Amino acid sequence: MTAAGWVQIALFSVVLLAVTSPMGRYLVRVYDGSMQWLGPVERLLYRAGGVDPDEDQHWTRYAASLLVFSAVGMLVTYAVLRLQQRLPLDPAHLPAVVPRQAFETSASFTTNTDWQSYPGGETTMSYASQMTQLAFHNFMSAAAGAAAAVALVRGLARRSAGRIGNFYVDLVRGTLYVFLPFSIVLALLFVQQGVIQNFHPYIHAVTLEGGVQTLPMGPVASQEAIKQLGTNGGGFFNQNSAHPFENPTPWSNFLQMVAIFIVPAGLVSMFGRMVANGRHAWAIWSAMFLLFLGGTTVTYWAEARGNPIHAARGIDVSATATNPGGNMEGKEVRFGIAGSALFATVTTDASCGAVNAMHDSFTPLGGMVPLVNMQLGELVYGGVGSGLYGMIAEVVLAVFIAGLMVGRTPEYLGKRIESREVRVVMLFVLVYALVVLTFTATAAVTAPGLAGLNNAGPHGFSEILYAFSSTAATNGSAFAGLTGTTTFYNTMFGVAMLFGRFAMKVPVLALGGFMAERRAAPATAGTFPVTTPLFVALLLSVIVIVTALTFVPALALGPVVEHLLMDAGRLF
Amino acid sequence: MAATARPLLDPPIVRRAIRDAIVKLSPRHMVRNPVMFVVLVGSVLTTGVLVRDVAEGQGGLGFTFQVTLWLWFTALFANFAEAMAEGRGKAQADTLRKARTQTQARCIPAADRKTEVVSRPASLLRRGALVLVTPGDIIPGDGEVVEGVASVDESAITGESAPVIREAGGDRSAVTGGTRVLSDYLVVRITANPGETFLDRMIALVEGATRQKTPNEIALTILLSGLTIVFLLAVATLQPFAMYSGTALGIPALVALLVCLIPTTIGGLLSAIGIAGMDRVIQQNVIAMSGRSVEAAGDVNTLLLDKTGTITLGNRQAVEFVPMPGVTVEYLADRSQLASLADETPEGRSIVVLAKERFGLRGRSFSEGGGEADRRGGAVAVAAPPVAFVPFSAATRMSGVDLPSAVQVRKGAGDMIARWVRERGGTVPAELDAATERIARQGGTPLVVAETQTETAAILGVIYLKDVVKGGMRERFDRLRAMGIRTVMITGDNPLTAAAIAQEAGVDDFLAEARPEDKMALIRREQAGGRLVAMTGDGTNDAPALAQADVGVAMNTGTQAAKEAGNMIDLDSNPTKLIEIVEIGKQLLMTRGSLTTFSIANDVAKYFAIIPAMFVVTFPALQALNVMRLHSPQSAILSAVIFNALIIVALIPLALRGVRYRPLGAAAILRRNLLVYGVGGVIIPFVGIKLIDMLLVTVHLV
């Protein structure tokens, strides 16, 4: 570990802290309807879609709107992918995407996962598919995620017979006021850093050695902006943010990481303002920050330490001015160990899934951190919206368990938590455990599941576990050691993503609706404190004990045993 | 039912609980508790494996046998905890049943036809029947006295041996079946059908027969079931994971891991905690109509307390004589004493006593002439009879004495006395208002004294009657405040007096000149603000408010209407007990939360014990996770299972007694309980499992 590495991590933390509050203020104005500089466009869209923007939807209607909208979007995308060879904007003459892949990919982008098991966007997706479908979902899935979180927060903030806002209004306003304008600014910044943005056909360059190299082109910068802002993570190129056209410099790398966290962190601040309890929001922010810092430290330490087997054979793994040291396998030299470790943590803390290094090549513990981050439920700032609502679900759980200890029926923000609320929160927790564990178990003992493995032993197991942890958490990052382009995996991943997104979102909206039916009691000395350091410690314990313990047996057989064996001199 | 404290582990109760624990293994009973049902299924499964292994003559039976044994113990211990909690109630129910012995009721057709008695078994009495009870009779059922006054021994219900008076009409007309008439006779109209009487309800209540899960218990059960499913998934998928890794896991080891991980500690003790909480309420001699109301008591934000009898002693005491200008204090004291000699109210007596203590004036026989003494301080002659006492009446709001010398002395409410004086040609000195206001502001009641002398009346002065706040109330209110509970004093006094008493007693707020509808409005207002309200009451006019309040405690001495409106009845009729009820409610929830936290925190150590044990053969490197350095894989698994079973037994006393209650703010309680049950819950199993492991090795069980 180097001073420069820590400075980068510290700088990132400071920037994160600085953007949180302004972003929160901005988001409040977006979602309470007071921001109006695109009013005419907004009204036009409502009229075109036949939406009554003044309708305050009951949570059931809100959830139904979200599901219908997503289903239609997914079907359209499936159709376009199957028909892309007959559609314009296909200069590379790419053929139709095969059905299993089209199903998985349409599910993947609709669910904000952007798991890309196809062999690279540049060789599979036409410009039309990338720009009209994948980019569309990049915006819409992010706006839909944020909408669900905002709806939950509204439920906590007000008493309105289960009404939690209007899905279509939240979707349109999130897109118009947040994701579109921010993406435009960000894309320009990326272009300044050297990210390409064009519609040129692929370049066939002759190298110095006389060989011919195909350089894919495309509208990368615009895609890159929403990929990070919307915590989508789907790269234009297969190498994702490791590709020099997507992420050319350390500054573009830094900017990408900030872009991943800016909206999720801002949503936390927005939450505090909407429920008029800023200190509670900062307590949540702090819990998230501690998990982020802990994860970054472990990954950075594990990667900087490198592989003890290398050291044992006399290879110098210590960092010097000319040697990055540690484990550089699968990492870009321009980012180095700190930049890669930080990026890997950030992208899995959030539900982004963009990668600038091969997580598969990380040391076992370094690779376990992204895995655990996803298994925690991606609530460390988290995906756009999904991070906040995932964290609120954990808070409700923590308040319920520990809240009894102060001798009152547990209440959160003045609202009582009773059986209905506990039921939906447990459902939320269960869906993820169910999908990840049963799907991993299926893949680990069936022939089609094992056929996809590139590595044996615990590392192979980690690859399967990572893939399902990532898809069910709608992260989309891959350990990348698994060949996922089979009917078995395409189907399993597609289903995992759909469950991980929608079977978890409905309970969240239900929670918001139930809370909106409750009257808030004023806080007294007898009220469970949700703003103190003690609360932060409690929240962290609940997150770690309740959610992580689910995966301890699996982790023990994957990265943990791999780490112990590596230290004993054995690799897989 | 006597409120005698039973020892926690009463031998007869323990014997009965052991028998019940086995009976409760019936799946029909176990399925009501999802966590323990999983344990039962696991036990059956390992028993099956054991039988199979025995049949096949396989080796290594000792381990399977011991795991199986301890799994059954886990289920039994949980049942034992529940049976223990119920046992205490059942013992009380037996006592109550004795009071319900078959009695013959003497039915009469109407109150004025007492001779036409028809004898009928008490169990056949329907609502509306009229019965005659005479000394020595047991009242055959709940009812309303329609005729007569009698002293009744209610000790069978209240445990209070002093007899109480029951009479027709008014607030003391309700009688309870199973109580005994000691003197006189009563004609009672039965108000409850057989099986619905107070005694029946009480028996059902203490036995837990009608016990329904409370809302919080339901929510907690959902949480525990959810966690059970999560761990079921984690353990069920471990088998395929193990197959991938090339390890074969036996059913007993998997079941052992599952039972260790699911929250058996809280799952096993949950119903015991609830029953014991109700039991604690009963120990306080309070009958709660449902567990829900006890739980609600823990959530109360606002406590409405009647001033008289709850915050202050029922009677006021004279503490000062305030003479008007031109009147000596001795003279005022003398006249006040004269006017109070025949006044048998506590206030009246306290005036006599004060005059005696301060000025050496003795209660005396009257003689002529005292009235003519010099108002400005001459020696006071002793008056002689005849004198005429004027008793207090609601119309005049004054009382006093008419001396033979035509001197009239009166004491009473300020405005009434002032009018009395003016009517007799006297004037009201300006100082009077100042004096009465000062007393009112200090929380006292001003009692104005006046007399007629030489044809005109004059005001002599004011007696300061002070409300005496019960000892220790301020501390109790401070404790409540620390818990975030606001106390509101309800009084009919004027705002000035109310404010002063409120300040002296240390309540947060008061409602002065309160009428029943004001009380109701206050409750509604508090509830509209999201607060839960508790109150006590006894009169019929309290009934609507008792029904509206979230926790309404009716006094047993109160009317039937009040008792039916409230959701608890205090058999001792002690309004202050509301505070204890709130504390019991809080303690109940705290115990649940603490044991849940403890149970979940335990899982960390169990993982460290079992996971390395399961896979260390395949991956010897996992020995590094065996941080407790347990002897062998088998000893590790067995130790974890034994710890898991024994901790239930170890925590039974805590579940029955409840965690120690401290009147602190939520933050302080949380810090403490998290430290004890959270951090402690992580550490204790590490120590416990290691110790059990060492013991198993020492006695060669593994």
XYZ file of N, CA, C and O in Angstrom, chain B residues 120-187:
272
model
N -81.734 -23.136 43.301
C -81.307 -23.550 41.969
C -79.767 -23.572 41.973
O -79.154 -22.722 42.624
N -79.130 -24.511 41.255
C -77.652 -24.503 41.231
C -77.131 -23.201 40.588
O -77.719 -22.724 39.619
N -76.071 -22.682 41.145
C -75.516 -21.406 40.655
C -75.134 -21.492 39.180
O -75.216 -20.516 38.442
N -74.748 -22.702 38.750
C -74.276 -22.834 37.369
C -75.416 -22.684 36.363
O -75.160 -22.594 35.172
N -76.654 -22.669 36.838
C -77.772 -22.535 35.904
C -78.348 -21.122 35.868
O -79.300 -20.857 35.143
N -77.727 -20.234 36.640
C -78.269 -18.864 36.694
C -78.016 -18.139 35.385
O -76.904 -18.133 34.880
N -79.081 -17.520 34.863
C -78.901 -16.743 33.640
C -78.922 -15.258 33.996
O -79.328 -14.854 35.074
N -78.525 -14.466 33.055
C -78.555 -13.033 33.241
C -79.980 -12.569 33.569
O -80.926 -13.054 32.956
N -80.104 -11.669 34.499
C -81.411 -11.125 34.834
C -82.059 -11.803 36.031
O -83.014 -11.263 36.596
N -81.557 -12.953 36.449
C -82.148 -13.637 37.605
C -81.915 -12.819 38.864
O -80.901 -12.125 38.991
N -82.888 -12.889 39.799
C -82.733 -12.193 41.077
C -82.411 -13.223 42.146
O -83.075 -14.261 42.218
N -81.397 -12.974 42.935
C -81.081 -13.919 44.005
C -80.966 -13.178 45.329
O -80.608 -12.004 45.375
N -81.243 -13.918 46.375
C -81.164 -13.374 47.726
C -79.940 -13.995 48.396
O -79.754 -15.217 48.354
N -79.086 -13.156 48.967
C -77.940 -13.701 49.692
C -77.935 -13.150 51.106
O -78.141 -11.955 51.316
N -77.708 -14.038 52.050
C -77.701 -13.652 53.462
C -76.341 -14.000 54.054
O -75.540 -14.678 53.402
N -76.040 -13.557 55.279
C -74.705 -13.768 55.840
C -74.271 -15.224 55.736
O -75.046 -16.153 55.992
N -73.032 -15.420 55.345
C -72.483 -16.761 55.196
C -72.625 -17.312 53.790
O -71.920 -18.224 53.397
N -73.514 -16.708 52.995
C -73.729 -17.197 51.633
C -72.607 -16.740 50.706
O -72.068 -15.639 50.853
N -72.341 -17.608 49.731
C -71.449 -17.181 48.645
C -72.323 -16.597 47.550
O -73.328 -17.199 47.163
N -71.939 -15.431 47.081
C -72.726 -14.800 46.015
C -72.590 -15.674 44.780
O -71.477 -15.977 44.336
N -73.699 -16.130 44.188
C -73.627 -17.185 43.174
C -73.119 -16.711 41.812
O -72.745 -17.542 41.001
N -73.126 -15.411 41.566
C -72.650 -14.969 40.259
C -72.427 -13.475 40.259
O -72.822 -12.780 41.206
N -71.822 -12.956 39.177
C -71.619 -11.512 39.075
C -72.968 -10.828 38.990
O -73.878 -11.319 38.315
N -73.083 -9.699 39.640
C -74.354 -9.018 39.558
C -74.317 -7.628 40.130
O -73.265 -7.118 40.538
N -75.490 -7.040 40.134
C -75.675 -5.675 40.567
C -76.597 -5.760 41.784
O -77.624 -6.442 41.736
N -76.247 -5.076 42.863
C -77.101 -5.095 44.048
C -78.332 -4.242 43.754
O -78.193 -3.093 43.306
N -79.522 -4.810 43.943
C -80.726 -4.004 43.711
C -81.365 -3.603 45.029
O -82.164 -2.682 45.095
N -81.012 -4.313 46.092
C -81.581 -3.931 47.383
C -80.635 -4.367 48.491
O -80.010 -5.429 48.417
N -80.522 -3.523 49.514
C -79.760 -3.907 50.690
C -78.360 -3.330 50.734
O -77.837 -2.808 49.753
N -77.793 -3.397 51.922
C -76.402 -2.990 52.164
C -75.777 -4.135 52.934
O -76.367 -4.640 53.887
N -74.596 -4.546 52.561
C -73.979 -5.649 53.290
C -72.473 -5.525 53.217
O -71.933 -4.886 52.311
N -71.780 -6.112 54.181
C -70.331 -6.200 54.069
C -70.010 -7.534 53.408
O -70.620 -8.560 53.709
N -69.060 -7.457 52.486
C -68.749 -8.621 51.672
C -67.256 -8.921 51.780
O -66.427 -8.009 51.724
N -66.956 -10.197 51.934
C -65.551 -10.626 51.956
C -65.148 -10.978 50.524
O -65.605 -11.980 49.975
N -64.296 -10.151 49.923
C -63.898 -10.382 48.525
C -62.505 -10.977 48.437
O -61.858 -10.919 47.401
N -62.017 -11.520 49.547
C -60.622 -11.963 49.552
C -60.361 -13.068 48.529
O -59.248 -13.222 48.045
N -61.401 -13.826 48.185
C -61.191 -14.885 47.189
C -60.736 -14.306 45.862
O -60.010 -14.940 45.101
N -61.183 -13.091 45.572
C -60.823 -12.461 44.306
C -59.625 -11.540 44.478
O -58.683 -11.561 43.684
N -59.672 -10.704 45.498
C -58.666 -9.649 45.600
C -57.511 -10.010 46.510
O -56.473 -9.377 46.450
N -57.699 -10.991 47.367
C -56.640 -11.309 48.317
C -56.637 -10.339 49.487
O -55.848 -10.462 50.425
N -57.543 -9.369 49.446
C -57.621 -8.371 50.519
C -58.603 -8.889 51.575
O -59.757 -9.169 51.271
N -58.146 -9.029 52.822
C -59.014 -9.684 53.801
C -60.057 -8.754 54.408
O -61.080 -9.209 54.898
N -59.815 -7.431 54.349
C -60.793 -6.524 54.948
C -62.074 -6.537 54.133
O -62.033 -6.450 52.907
N -63.232 -6.685 54.789
C -64.483 -6.727 54.043
C -64.800 -5.368 53.423
O -64.333 -4.334 53.894
N -65.582 -5.395 52.364
C -65.970 -4.146 51.715
C -67.490 -4.038 51.768
O -68.191 -5.023 51.946
N -67.964 -2.804 51.649
C -69.399 -2.562 51.696
C -69.953 -2.590 50.286
O -69.392 -1.998 49.373
N -71.037 -3.298 50.095
C -71.730 -3.298 48.799
C -73.162 -2.865 49.066
O -73.797 -3.353 50.004
N -73.641 -1.938 48.235
C -74.991 -1.448 48.471
C -75.676 -1.125 47.155
O -74.998 -0.949 46.130
N -76.980 -1.055 47.212
C -77.745 -0.790 46.003
C -77.519 0.653 45.561
O -77.377 1.550 46.388
N -77.467 0.854 44.277
C -77.306 2.195 43.719
C -75.899 2.716 43.943
O -75.151 2.209 44.778
N -75.529 3.724 43.181
C -74.236 4.348 43.400
C -73.081 3.533 42.846
O -73.264 2.630 42.036
N -71.884 3.893 43.317
C -70.674 3.338 42.740
C -70.217 2.038 43.395
O -69.188 1.508 43.054
N -70.974 1.543 44.378
C -70.520 0.327 45.062
C -71.562 -0.772 44.943
O -71.792 -1.541 45.852
N -72.180 -0.847 43.771
C -73.289 -1.780 43.645
C -72.888 -3.101 42.987
O -73.679 -4.021 42.932
N -71.658 -3.163 42.470
C -71.277 -4.378 41.750
C -70.761 -5.437 42.715
O -69.959 -5.146 43.589
N -71.243 -6.671 42.557
C -70.704 -7.774 43.349
C -70.182 -8.847 42.396
O -70.603 -8.943 41.251
N -69.248 -9.605 42.920
C -68.590 -10.613 42.101
C -68.935 -11.991 42.619
O -68.943 -12.214 43.830
N -69.198 -12.897 41.687
C -69.486 -14.265 42.078
C -68.300 -14.872 42.803
O -67.143 -14.580 42.483
N -68.587 -15.707 43.803
C -67.499 -16.350 44.531
C -67.095 -15.608 45.790
O -66.334 -16.121 46.601
N -67.621 -14.401 45.966
C -67.329 -13.667 47.206
C -68.430 -13.983 48.223
O -69.494 -14.497 47.879
N -68.160 -13.659 49.506
C -69.041 -14.132 50.579
C -69.641 -12.942 51.333
O -68.932 -11.985 51.655
N -70.929 -13.028 51.591
C -71.600 -11.974 52.362
C -71.368 -12.241 53.852
O -71.528 -13.363 54.326
N -70.948 -11.199 54.576
C -70.619 -11.374 55.995
C -71.744 -10.895 56.909
O -71.967 -11.453 57.973
N -72.432 -9.822 56.493
C -73.480 -9.304 57.367
C -74.657 -8.862 56.516
O -74.511 -8.681 55.300
N -75.765 -8.682 57.115
C -76.959 -8.181 56.445
C -77.367 -9.063 55.262
O -76.979 -10.221 55.198
N -78.104 -8.494 54.339
C -78.524 -9.291 53.189
C -78.468 -8.422 51.932
O -78.430 -7.190 51.992
N -78.459 -9.070 50.796
C -78.467 -8.363 49.512
C -79.433 -9.067 48.573
O -79.569 -10.289 48.621
N -80.085 -8.268 47.734
C -80.796 -8.848 46.598
C -79.979 -8.456 45.371
O -79.698 -7.283 45.149
